[in-house]
CSV table of C-alpha atoms and ligand atoms in Angstrom, one decimal:
chain,number,residue,atom,x,y,z
A,11,MET,CA,176.2,41.2,112.7
A,12,SER,CA,173.4,43.5,111.7
A,13,ASP,CA,171.3,41.2,113.8
A,14,SER,CA,173.3,42.3,116.8
A,15,PRO,CA,172.3,39.6,119.3
A,16,THR,CA,174.3,37.2,117.2
A,17,VAL,CA,177.6,38.8,118.1
A,18,GLN,CA,179.3,36.8,120.8
A,19,ASN,CA,182.2,37.7,123.0
A,20,ALA,CA,181.4,41.3,122.3
A,21,PRO,CA,181.0,43.9,125.0
A,22,ASP,CA,177.6,45.5,125.6
A,23,LEU,CA,178.1,48.7,123.8
A,24,THR,CA,174.7,50.3,124.7
A,25,GLY,CA,176.2,52.2,127.6
A,26,GLY,CA,179.9,51.8,126.9
A,27,ALA,CA,182.2,54.2,125.4
A,28,VAL,CA,183.1,53.6,121.7
A,29,GLY,CA,185.7,55.5,119.9
A,30,GLY,CA,189.1,53.9,120.1
A,31,ASP,CA,191.2,53.6,117.0
A,32,GLY,CA,189.8,51.3,114.3
A,33,PRO,CA,191.7,48.2,113.3
A,34,THR,CA,194.5,48.4,110.7
A,35,HIS,CA,194.3,44.7,109.7
A,36,VAL,CA,191.1,42.7,109.7
A,37,ALA,CA,191.2,39.0,109.0
A,38,ILE,CA,188.1,37.0,108.3
A,39,ILE,CA,187.3,33.3,108.5
A,40,MET,CA,184.5,33.1,105.9
A,41,ASP,CA,182.4,30.2,107.2
A,42,GLY,CA,178.9,28.9,106.6
A,43,ASN,CA,178.6,28.7,102.8
A,44,GLY,CA,177.6,25.1,102.9
A,45,ARG,CA,174.9,25.6,105.6
A,46,TRP,CA,173.6,28.6,103.7
A,47,ALA,CA,173.1,26.5,100.6
A,48,THR,CA,171.6,23.5,102.5
A,49,GLN,CA,169.1,25.8,104.2
A,50,ARG,CA,167.9,26.7,100.7
A,51,GLY,CA,167.9,23.1,99.4
A,52,ARG,CA,170.7,24.0,97.0
A,53,PRO,CA,174.2,22.3,96.5
A,54,ARG,CA,177.1,23.5,98.5
A,55,SER,CA,178.7,24.9,95.3
A,56,PHE,CA,175.8,27.5,95.3
A,57,GLY,CA,176.8,28.6,98.8
A,58,HIS,CA,180.4,29.0,97.8
A,59,LYS,CA,179.4,31.1,94.7
A,60,LYS,CA,177.3,33.3,96.9
A,61,GLY,CA,180.2,33.4,99.4
A,62,SER,CA,182.5,34.7,96.7
A,63,GLU,CA,180.1,37.5,96.0
A,64,ALA,CA,180.2,38.5,99.7
A,65,VAL,CA,183.9,39.1,99.3
A,66,ARG,CA,182.9,42.4,97.6
A,67,GLU,CA,180.9,43.4,100.7
A,68,ALA,CA,183.9,42.8,102.9
A,69,ILE,CA,186.2,44.8,100.6
A,70,GLU,CA,183.8,47.7,100.6
A,71,GLY,CA,183.3,47.5,104.4
A,72,ALA,CA,187.1,47.5,104.9
A,73,ILE,CA,187.6,50.5,102.6
A,74,ARG,CA,184.7,52.5,104.3
A,75,SER,CA,186.2,51.7,107.7
A,76,GLY,CA,189.7,52.9,106.7
A,77,VAL,CA,191.2,49.4,107.2
A,78,SER,CA,194.6,49.0,105.4
A,79,VAL,CA,194.8,45.2,105.2
A,80,LEU,CA,192.0,42.7,104.8
A,81,THR,CA,192.9,39.0,104.9
A,82,LEU,CA,190.4,36.4,103.8
A,83,TYR,CA,190.7,32.7,104.5
A,84,ALA,CA,189.6,31.2,101.2
A,85,PHE,CA,191.0,27.7,101.3
A,86,SER,CA,192.8,26.0,104.2
A,87,SER,CA,195.5,23.3,103.8
A,88,GLU,CA,192.9,21.0,105.4
A,89,ASN,CA,190.2,21.8,102.8
A,90,TRP,CA,191.9,19.3,100.4
A,91,ASN,CA,190.1,16.7,102.5
A,92,ARG,CA,186.7,17.8,101.1
A,93,PRO,CA,185.1,15.8,98.3
A,94,PRO,CA,187.0,16.3,95.0
A,95,SER,CA,184.0,17.9,93.4
A,96,GLU,CA,183.9,20.6,96.1
A,97,VAL,CA,187.6,21.2,95.9
A,98,ARG,CA,187.2,21.6,92.1
A,99,ASP,CA,184.3,24.1,92.7
A,100,LEU,CA,186.3,26.2,95.1
A,101,MET,CA,189.4,26.3,92.9
A,102,GLY,CA,187.1,27.2,90.0
A,103,LEU,CA,185.7,30.1,91.9
A,104,LEU,CA,189.2,31.3,92.8
A,105,ARG,CA,190.2,31.1,89.2
A,106,LEU,CA,187.1,33.1,88.2
A,107,TYR,CA,187.9,35.6,90.9
A,108,LEU,CA,191.4,36.1,89.7
A,109,ARG,CA,190.4,36.3,86.1
A,110,ASN,CA,187.4,38.7,86.5
A,111,GLU,CA,188.0,40.8,89.5
A,112,VAL,CA,191.6,41.9,89.3
A,113,ALA,CA,191.0,44.7,86.8
A,114,GLN,CA,188.3,46.1,89.2
A,115,LEU,CA,190.7,45.8,92.2
A,116,ASN,CA,193.4,47.6,90.3
A,117,LYS,CA,190.9,50.4,89.4
A,118,GLU,CA,190.1,50.8,93.1
A,119,ASN,CA,193.8,51.0,94.0
A,120,ILE,CA,193.7,47.7,95.8
A,121,ARG,CA,196.8,45.5,96.1
A,122,LEU,CA,196.2,41.8,95.9
A,123,ARG,CA,198.5,39.3,97.8
A,124,VAL,CA,198.1,35.5,98.1
A,125,ILE,CA,199.6,33.6,101.1
A,126,GLY,CA,199.7,29.8,101.5
A,127,ARG,CA,201.7,27.0,100.0
A,128,ARG,CA,201.6,27.6,96.2
A,129,SER,CA,203.3,24.3,95.1
A,130,GLN,CA,200.0,22.3,95.4
A,131,LEU,CA,198.0,24.7,93.3
A,132,ASP,CA,197.3,24.1,89.6
A,133,ASN,CA,199.8,25.9,87.4
A,134,ASP,CA,197.3,28.1,85.7
A,135,ILE,CA,196.2,29.4,89.2
A,136,ASN,CA,199.8,30.2,90.0
A,137,VAL,CA,200.1,32.1,86.8
A,138,LEU,CA,197.0,34.1,87.5
A,139,ILE,CA,198.2,34.9,91.1
A,140,ASP,CA,201.6,36.0,89.8
A,141,GLU,CA,199.9,38.3,87.2
A,142,ALA,CA,197.4,39.7,89.7
A,143,GLU,CA,200.1,40.4,92.3
A,144,ALA,CA,202.4,42.1,89.7
A,145,LYS,CA,199.6,44.2,88.3
A,146,THR,CA,198.4,45.5,91.6
A,147,SER,CA,201.7,45.7,93.5
A,148,GLN,CA,201.9,49.5,93.6
A,149,ASN,CA,198.4,50.0,94.8
A,150,THR,CA,198.0,51.6,98.2
A,151,ARG,CA,194.3,52.0,99.3
A,152,LEU,CA,193.9,48.5,100.7
A,153,THR,CA,195.9,45.3,100.7
A,154,LEU,CA,193.7,42.3,100.1
A,155,VAL,CA,195.4,39.1,101.2
A,156,ILE,CA,193.8,35.9,100.1
A,157,ALA,CA,194.9,32.9,102.2
A,158,LEU,CA,194.9,30.0,99.7
A,159,ASN,CA,196.1,26.5,100.7
A,160,TYR,CA,197.1,28.2,103.9
A,161,GLY,CA,197.8,26.5,107.2
A,162,ALA,CA,199.5,28.2,110.1
A,163,ARG,CA,201.3,25.1,111.3
A,164,ALA,CA,202.7,24.5,107.8
A,165,GLU,CA,203.8,28.2,107.7
A,166,LEU,CA,205.5,28.0,111.1
A,167,THR,CA,207.2,24.7,110.2
A,168,ASP,CA,208.5,26.2,107.0
A,169,ALA,CA,209.8,29.2,108.9
A,170,ALA,CA,211.5,27.0,111.5
A,171,LYS,CA,213.1,24.9,108.8
A,172,ALA,CA,214.4,27.9,106.9
A,173,LEU,CA,216.0,29.4,110.0
A,174,ALA,CA,217.4,26.1,111.1
A,175,ALA,CA,219.0,25.7,107.6
A,176,ALA,CA,220.4,29.2,107.8
A,177,VAL,CA,222.0,28.5,111.2
A,178,VAL,CA,223.4,25.1,110.1
A,179,GLU,CA,224.9,26.7,106.9
A,180,GLY,CA,226.4,29.6,108.8
A,181,ARG,CA,224.2,32.3,107.2
A,182,GLU,CA,222.5,33.1,110.5
A,183,SER,CA,223.6,33.0,114.1
A,184,LEU,CA,221.5,31.4,116.9
A,185,GLU,CA,221.6,34.7,118.9
A,186,ASN,CA,219.9,36.5,116.0
A,187,ILE,CA,216.8,34.3,116.2
A,188,THR,CA,214.4,36.6,117.9
A,189,GLU,CA,210.6,36.9,117.6
A,190,ASP,CA,211.1,39.7,115.1
A,191,ARG,CA,213.5,37.6,113.1
A,192,PHE,CA,211.2,34.6,113.1
A,193,ALA,CA,208.3,36.8,111.9
A,194,GLN,CA,210.4,37.8,108.9
A,195,GLU,CA,210.3,34.2,107.7
A,196,LEU,CA,206.5,34.2,107.6
A,197,SER,CA,204.4,34.9,104.5
A,198,THR,CA,203.1,38.0,106.3
A,199,ALA,CA,206.6,39.5,107.0
A,200,ASP,CA,205.7,42.9,105.5
A,201,LEU,CA,202.2,43.2,106.9
A,202,PRO,CA,201.0,44.3,110.3
A,203,ASP,CA,199.5,41.6,112.6
A,204,PRO,CA,195.7,41.3,112.4
A,205,ASP,CA,194.0,43.5,115.0
A,206,LEU,CA,190.6,41.9,114.6
A,207,VAL,CA,189.6,38.4,113.5
A,208,ILE,CA,186.0,37.8,112.5
A,209,ARG,CA,184.5,34.3,112.0
A,210,THR,CA,181.1,33.9,110.6
A,211,SER,CA,178.6,31.1,111.0
A,212,GLY,CA,178.7,30.6,114.8
A,213,GLU,CA,181.8,28.5,115.0
A,214,GLN,CA,184.3,29.8,117.6
A,215,ARG,CA,187.8,28.6,116.6
A,216,LEU,CA,190.9,29.7,114.7
A,217,SER,CA,191.2,26.6,112.5
A,218,ASN,CA,194.9,26.9,111.9
A,219,PHE,CA,194.6,30.5,110.7
A,220,LEU,CA,197.4,33.0,111.2
A,221,MET,CA,198.2,31.5,114.6
A,222,TRP,CA,201.4,33.4,115.2
A,223,GLN,CA,200.1,36.7,113.8
A,224,CYS,CA,196.9,36.6,115.8
A,225,ALA,CA,198.6,36.3,119.2
A,226,TYR,CA,196.9,39.5,120.4
A,227,ALA,CA,194.1,39.9,117.9
A,228,GLU,CA,190.6,40.6,119.1
A,229,LEU,CA,188.2,37.8,118.2
A,230,MET,CA,184.6,38.3,117.1
A,231,PHE,CA,182.1,35.6,116.3
A,232,THR,CA,178.8,36.1,114.5
A,233,ASP,CA,176.0,33.6,113.7
A,234,THR,CA,175.6,35.3,110.3
A,235,LEU,CA,176.5,32.8,107.5
A,236,TRP,CA,179.2,34.1,105.2
A,237,PRO,CA,177.0,34.6,102.1
A,238,ASP,CA,174.8,36.9,104.2
A,239,PHE,CA,177.7,39.0,105.5
A,240,THR,CA,177.4,42.7,104.4
A,241,LYS,CA,179.5,45.8,104.6
A,242,ASP,CA,177.2,46.9,107.4
A,243,ASP,CA,178.1,43.8,109.3
A,244,PHE,CA,181.8,44.8,108.7
A,245,ALA,CA,181.1,48.3,110.1
A,246,ASP,CA,179.3,46.8,113.1
A,247,ALA,CA,182.3,44.6,113.9
A,248,VAL,CA,184.6,47.6,113.6
A,249,THR,CA,182.4,49.6,116.1
A,250,LEU,CA,182.5,46.7,118.5
A,251,TYR,CA,186.3,46.5,118.1
A,252,LYS,CA,186.6,50.2,119.0
A,253,GLY,CA,184.9,49.4,122.3
A,254,ARG,CA,187.4,46.6,123.2
A,255,ASP,CA,190.2,47.3,125.7
A,256,ARG,CA,193.4,46.0,124.2
A,257,ARG,CA,196.0,45.5,126.8
A,258,PHE,CA,198.6,43.3,125.1
A,259,GLY,CA,199.3,41.6,128.5
A,260,LYS,CA,199.7,45.0,130.4
A,261,ARG,CA,197.3,46.1,133.1
B,29,FPP,C1,183.6,27.8,104.6
B,29,FPP,O1,182.3,27.4,104.4
B,29,FPP,C2,184.1,28.4,103.4
B,29,FPP,C3,185.1,27.9,102.6
B,29,FPP,C4,185.8,26.6,102.9
B,29,FPP,C5,185.6,28.6,101.4
B,29,FPP,C6,185.5,30.0,101.4
B,29,FPP,C7,185.5,30.4,100.0
B,29,FPP,C8,184.7,31.4,99.4
B,29,FPP,C9,184.0,32.4,100.2
B,29,FPP,C10,184.7,31.6,97.9
B,29,FPP,C11,185.9,31.9,97.2
B,29,FPP,C12,186.7,33.0,97.8
B,29,FPP,C13,187.3,34.0,97.1
B,29,FPP,C14,188.3,34.9,97.8
B,29,FPP,C15,186.9,34.3,95.7
B,29,FPP,P1,181.9,25.9,104.6
B,29,FPP,O2,181.8,25.2,103.3
B,29,FPP,O3,182.8,25.3,105.6
B,29,FPP,O4,180.4,26.0,105.2
B,29,FPP,P2,179.7,25.0,106.2
B,29,FPP,O5,180.6,25.1,107.5
B,29,FPP,O6,178.4,25.6,106.4
B,29,FPP,O7,179.7,23.7,105.6
Protein backbone atom coordinates (compact mmCIF):
# COMPACT_ATOMS: atom_id res chain seq x y z
CA MET A 1 0.00 0.00 0.00
CA SER A 2 2.98 2.30 -0.06
CA ASP A 3 2.42 2.30 -3.83
CA SER A 4 -0.94 3.93 -3.23
CA PRO A 5 -2.50 3.39 -6.68
CA THR A 6 -2.66 -0.29 -5.77
CA VAL A 7 -5.27 0.27 -3.08
CA GLN A 8 -8.71 -0.51 -4.38
CA ASN A 9 -12.14 0.22 -2.96
CA ALA A 10 -10.51 3.02 -1.04
CA PRO A 11 -11.76 6.58 -0.99
CA ASP A 12 -9.68 9.29 -2.62
CA LEU A 13 -8.16 10.83 0.45
CA THR A 14 -6.36 13.66 -1.26
CA GLY A 15 -9.11 16.11 -0.52
CA GLY A 16 -11.13 14.11 1.97
CA ALA A 17 -11.18 14.49 5.70
CA VAL A 18 -9.16 11.92 7.59
CA GLY A 19 -9.27 11.57 11.31
CA GLY A 20 -11.93 9.14 12.47
CA ASP A 21 -11.08 6.62 15.15
CA GLY A 22 -8.57 3.98 14.20
CA PRO A 23 -9.56 0.31 14.02
CA THR A 24 -9.52 -1.77 17.21
CA HIS A 25 -9.26 -5.09 15.38
CA VAL A 26 -7.48 -5.56 12.05
CA ALA A 27 -7.64 -8.92 10.26
CA ILE A 28 -5.31 -9.76 7.38
CA ILE A 29 -5.57 -12.32 4.60
CA MET A 30 -1.87 -12.77 3.86
CA ASP A 31 -1.90 -13.65 0.16
CA GLY A 32 0.68 -13.74 -2.62
CA ASN A 33 3.62 -15.68 -1.13
CA GLY A 34 3.64 -18.13 -4.04
CA ARG A 35 3.55 -15.45 -6.74
CA TRP A 36 6.24 -13.46 -4.93
CA ALA A 37 8.54 -16.51 -5.07
CA THR A 38 7.64 -17.42 -8.66
CA GLN A 39 8.45 -13.88 -9.81
CA ARG A 40 11.95 -14.47 -8.43
CA GLY A 41 12.32 -17.96 -9.91
CA ARG A 42 12.29 -19.47 -6.43
CA PRO A 43 10.17 -22.28 -4.91
CA ARG A 44 6.89 -21.39 -3.21
CA SER A 45 8.41 -22.38 0.15
CA PHE A 46 10.76 -19.40 -0.20
CA GLY A 47 7.74 -17.11 -0.55
CA HIS A 48 6.15 -18.58 2.56
CA LYS A 49 9.40 -18.08 4.50
CA LYS A 50 9.53 -14.43 3.43
CA GLY A 51 5.83 -14.21 4.27
CA SER A 52 6.47 -15.39 7.80
CA GLU A 53 9.02 -12.57 8.15
CA ALA A 54 6.39 -10.02 7.06
CA VAL A 55 4.34 -11.03 10.12
CA ARG A 56 6.79 -8.93 12.18
CA GLU A 57 5.99 -5.90 10.00
CA ALA A 58 2.27 -6.35 10.57
CA ILE A 59 2.77 -6.66 14.33
CA GLU A 60 4.86 -3.48 14.46
CA GLY A 61 2.36 -1.69 12.24
CA ALA A 62 -0.47 -2.75 14.53
CA ILE A 63 1.33 -1.63 17.67
CA ARG A 64 2.26 1.73 16.15
CA SER A 65 -1.34 2.31 15.08
CA GLY A 66 -2.72 1.49 18.52
CA VAL A 67 -4.59 -1.58 17.29
CA SER A 68 -5.67 -3.98 20.09
CA VAL A 69 -6.25 -7.16 18.07
CA LEU A 70 -4.45 -8.37 14.95
CA THR A 71 -5.73 -11.54 13.31
CA LEU A 72 -3.66 -13.27 10.62
CA TYR A 73 -5.04 -15.96 8.31
CA ALA A 74 -2.09 -18.37 8.30
CA PHE A 75 -3.69 -21.63 7.12
CA SER A 76 -7.26 -22.17 5.98
CA SER A 77 -9.19 -25.41 6.29
CA GLU A 78 -9.00 -25.55 2.48
CA ASN A 79 -5.19 -25.25 2.43
CA TRP A 80 -4.91 -29.01 3.18
CA ASN A 81 -5.71 -29.44 -0.54
CA ARG A 82 -2.30 -28.04 -1.49
CA PRO A 83 0.52 -30.45 -2.39
CA PRO A 84 1.70 -32.35 0.72
CA SER A 85 5.18 -30.80 0.49
CA GLU A 86 3.71 -27.29 0.64
CA VAL A 87 1.49 -28.21 3.60
CA ARG A 88 4.60 -29.61 5.33
CA ASP A 89 6.52 -26.39 4.61
CA LEU A 90 3.73 -24.22 6.01
CA MET A 91 3.36 -26.36 9.14
CA GLY A 92 7.15 -26.27 9.53
CA LEU A 93 7.11 -22.46 9.42
CA LEU A 94 4.33 -22.31 12.00
CA ARG A 95 6.30 -24.67 14.23
CA LEU A 96 9.38 -22.46 13.88
CA TYR A 97 7.33 -19.37 14.61
CA LEU A 98 5.88 -20.88 17.76
CA ARG A 99 9.30 -22.12 18.89
CA ASN A 100 11.31 -18.99 18.10
CA GLU A 101 9.04 -15.97 18.38
CA VAL A 102 6.99 -16.53 21.51
CA ALA A 103 9.70 -15.28 23.88
CA GLN A 104 9.90 -12.05 21.86
CA LEU A 105 6.10 -11.68 21.79
CA ASN A 106 6.05 -12.13 25.54
CA LYS A 107 8.77 -9.52 26.01
CA GLU A 108 6.66 -7.10 23.98
CA ASN A 109 3.56 -7.76 26.13
CA ILE A 110 1.75 -9.45 23.21
CA ARG A 111 -0.84 -12.16 23.87
CA LEU A 112 -0.95 -14.99 21.34
CA ARG A 113 -4.17 -16.81 20.50
CA VAL A 114 -4.82 -19.50 17.91
CA ILE A 115 -8.24 -20.09 16.35
CA GLY A 116 -9.26 -22.91 14.03
CA ARG A 117 -9.87 -26.64 14.35
CA ARG A 118 -6.99 -27.97 16.45
CA SER A 119 -7.80 -31.69 16.12
CA GLN A 120 -6.21 -32.03 12.64
CA LEU A 121 -2.92 -30.42 13.69
CA ASP A 122 0.11 -32.48 14.65
CA ASN A 123 0.34 -33.06 18.38
CA ASP A 124 3.64 -31.21 18.79
CA ILE A 125 2.08 -28.11 17.21
CA ASN A 126 -0.83 -28.32 19.62
CA VAL A 127 1.60 -28.55 22.53
CA LEU A 128 3.50 -25.48 21.25
CA ILE A 129 0.21 -23.57 20.87
CA ASP A 130 -0.90 -24.48 24.41
CA GLU A 131 2.45 -23.38 25.83
CA ALA A 132 2.47 -20.12 23.84
CA GLU A 133 -1.09 -19.24 24.83
CA ALA A 134 -0.42 -20.01 28.49
CA LYS A 135 2.85 -18.07 28.57
CA THR A 136 1.37 -14.94 26.98
CA SER A 137 -2.15 -15.07 28.41
CA GLN A 138 -1.74 -12.09 30.74
CA ASN A 139 -0.24 -9.76 28.12
CA THR A 140 -2.18 -6.64 27.26
CA ARG A 141 -0.47 -4.56 24.55
CA LEU A 142 -1.76 -6.48 21.54
CA THR A 143 -3.64 -9.73 21.01
CA LEU A 144 -2.16 -11.58 18.04
CA VAL A 145 -4.65 -14.13 16.75
CA ILE A 146 -3.35 -16.73 14.33
CA ALA A 147 -6.07 -18.46 12.30
CA LEU A 148 -4.74 -21.97 11.74
CA ASN A 149 -6.78 -24.67 10.05
CA TYR A 150 -9.52 -22.07 10.23
CA GLY A 151 -12.67 -21.98 8.11
CA ALA A 152 -15.68 -19.82 8.88
CA ARG A 153 -18.22 -22.37 7.66
CA ALA A 154 -16.70 -25.03 9.92
CA GLU A 155 -16.73 -22.60 12.85
CA LEU A 156 -20.38 -21.65 12.21
CA THR A 157 -21.38 -25.29 11.81
CA ASP A 158 -19.67 -26.19 15.09
CA ALA A 159 -21.45 -23.31 16.85
CA ALA A 160 -24.85 -24.33 15.45
CA LYS A 161 -24.27 -27.94 16.52
CA ALA A 162 -23.20 -26.94 20.04
CA LEU A 163 -26.29 -24.78 20.50
CA ALA A 164 -28.60 -27.42 19.01
CA ALA A 165 -27.17 -30.01 21.41
CA ALA A 166 -27.61 -27.63 24.34
CA VAL A 167 -31.29 -27.07 23.43
CA VAL A 168 -31.99 -30.78 22.85
CA GLU A 169 -30.38 -31.66 26.19
CA GLY A 170 -32.30 -28.92 28.00
CA ARG A 171 -29.24 -26.88 28.96
CA GLU A 172 -30.39 -23.95 26.82
CA SER A 173 -33.77 -22.63 25.73
CA LEU A 174 -34.65 -21.77 22.14
CA GLU A 175 -35.67 -18.23 23.16
CA ASN A 176 -32.15 -17.57 24.43
CA ILE A 177 -30.56 -18.16 21.01
CA THR A 178 -29.88 -14.57 20.00
CA GLU A 179 -27.11 -13.17 17.81
CA ASP A 180 -25.08 -12.40 20.95
CA ARG A 181 -25.61 -15.90 22.31
CA PHE A 182 -24.57 -17.40 18.96
CA ALA A 183 -21.41 -15.26 18.89
CA GLN A 184 -20.48 -16.67 22.30
CA GLU A 185 -20.06 -20.09 20.68
CA LEU A 186 -17.46 -18.82 18.20
CA SER A 187 -13.71 -19.04 18.69
CA THR A 188 -13.63 -15.25 18.86
CA ALA A 189 -16.22 -14.98 21.67
CA ASP A 190 -14.03 -12.74 23.82
CA LEU A 191 -12.73 -10.56 20.98
CA PRO A 192 -14.22 -7.50 19.27
CA ASP A 193 -15.29 -7.99 15.64
CA PRO A 194 -12.72 -6.94 13.03
CA ASP A 195 -13.14 -3.32 11.95
CA LEU A 196 -10.83 -3.65 8.98
CA VAL A 197 -9.90 -6.59 6.76
CA ILE A 198 -6.86 -6.24 4.51
CA ARG A 199 -6.16 -8.73 1.73
CA THR A 200 -2.88 -8.55 -0.14
CA SER A 201 -2.00 -9.69 -3.68
CA GLY A 202 -4.91 -8.18 -5.61
CA GLU A 203 -7.46 -10.90 -4.87
CA GLN A 204 -10.79 -9.53 -3.68
CA ARG A 205 -12.61 -12.17 -1.66
CA LEU A 206 -13.04 -13.32 1.95
CA SER A 207 -12.12 -16.98 1.35
CA ASN A 208 -14.11 -18.35 4.30
CA PHE A 209 -12.41 -15.98 6.77
CA LEU A 210 -14.33 -14.75 9.85
CA MET A 211 -17.57 -14.48 7.88
CA TRP A 212 -19.82 -13.86 10.88
CA GLN A 213 -17.38 -11.51 12.59
CA CYS A 214 -16.71 -9.45 9.42
CA ALA A 215 -20.37 -8.63 8.76
CA TYR A 216 -19.64 -4.89 9.07
CA ALA A 217 -15.87 -4.82 8.57
CA GLU A 218 -14.33 -2.38 6.12
CA LEU A 219 -12.55 -4.25 3.33
CA MET A 220 -9.30 -3.15 1.75
CA PHE A 221 -7.46 -4.80 -1.11
CA THR A 222 -3.92 -4.09 -2.17
CA ASP A 223 -1.85 -5.45 -5.06
CA THR A 224 1.17 -5.68 -2.76
CA LEU A 225 2.22 -9.32 -2.35
CA TRP A 226 2.35 -10.40 1.30
CA PRO A 227 6.16 -10.78 1.58
CA ASP A 228 6.47 -7.11 0.51
CA PHE A 229 3.94 -5.85 3.05
CA THR A 230 5.50 -3.38 5.51
CA LYS A 231 4.53 -1.52 8.65
CA ASP A 232 4.13 1.58 6.47
CA ASP A 233 1.58 -0.30 4.36
CA PHE A 234 -0.23 -1.11 7.59
CA ALA A 235 -0.19 2.56 8.60
CA ASP A 236 -1.49 3.56 5.14
CA ALA A 237 -4.38 1.12 5.49
CA VAL A 238 -5.26 2.58 8.89
CA THR A 239 -5.21 6.10 7.40
CA LEU A 240 -7.58 4.99 4.63
CA TYR A 241 -9.79 3.30 7.21
CA LYS A 242 -10.10 6.54 9.16
CA GLY A 243 -11.52 8.14 6.02
CA ARG A 244 -14.25 5.54 5.65
CA ASP A 245 -17.80 6.36 6.68
CA ARG A 246 -19.01 3.39 8.75
CA ARG A 247 -22.77 3.39 8.97
CA PHE A 248 -23.65 -0.12 10.18
CA GLY A 249 -26.81 -0.03 8.12
CA LYS A 250 -27.87 3.43 9.38
CA ARG A 251 -28.08 6.55 7.24
C1 LIG B 1 -1.12 -17.28 0.74
O1 LIG B 1 -0.18 -17.19 -0.28
C2 LIG B 1 -0.50 -17.57 2.01
C3 LIG B 1 -0.69 -18.69 2.72
C4 LIG B 1 -1.59 -19.78 2.30
C5 LIG B 1 0.00 -18.93 3.98
C6 LIG B 1 0.29 -17.76 4.84
C7 LIG B 1 1.41 -18.14 5.71
C8 LIG B 1 2.46 -17.37 6.06
C9 LIG B 1 2.54 -15.94 5.76
C10 LIG B 1 3.62 -17.95 6.79
C11 LIG B 1 3.39 -18.48 8.15
C12 LIG B 1 2.59 -17.63 9.06
C13 LIG B 1 2.90 -17.35 10.35
C14 LIG B 1 1.90 -16.67 11.22
C15 LIG B 1 4.20 -17.67 10.96
P1 LIG B 1 -0.31 -18.16 -1.52
O2 LIG B 1 0.58 -19.31 -1.30
O3 LIG B 1 -1.74 -18.50 -1.73
O4 LIG B 1 0.23 -17.24 -2.67
P2 LIG B 1 -0.22 -17.25 -4.19
O5 LIG B 1 -1.69 -16.90 -4.21
O6 LIG B 1 0.64 -16.21 -4.81
O7 LIG B 1 0.05 -18.64 -4.71
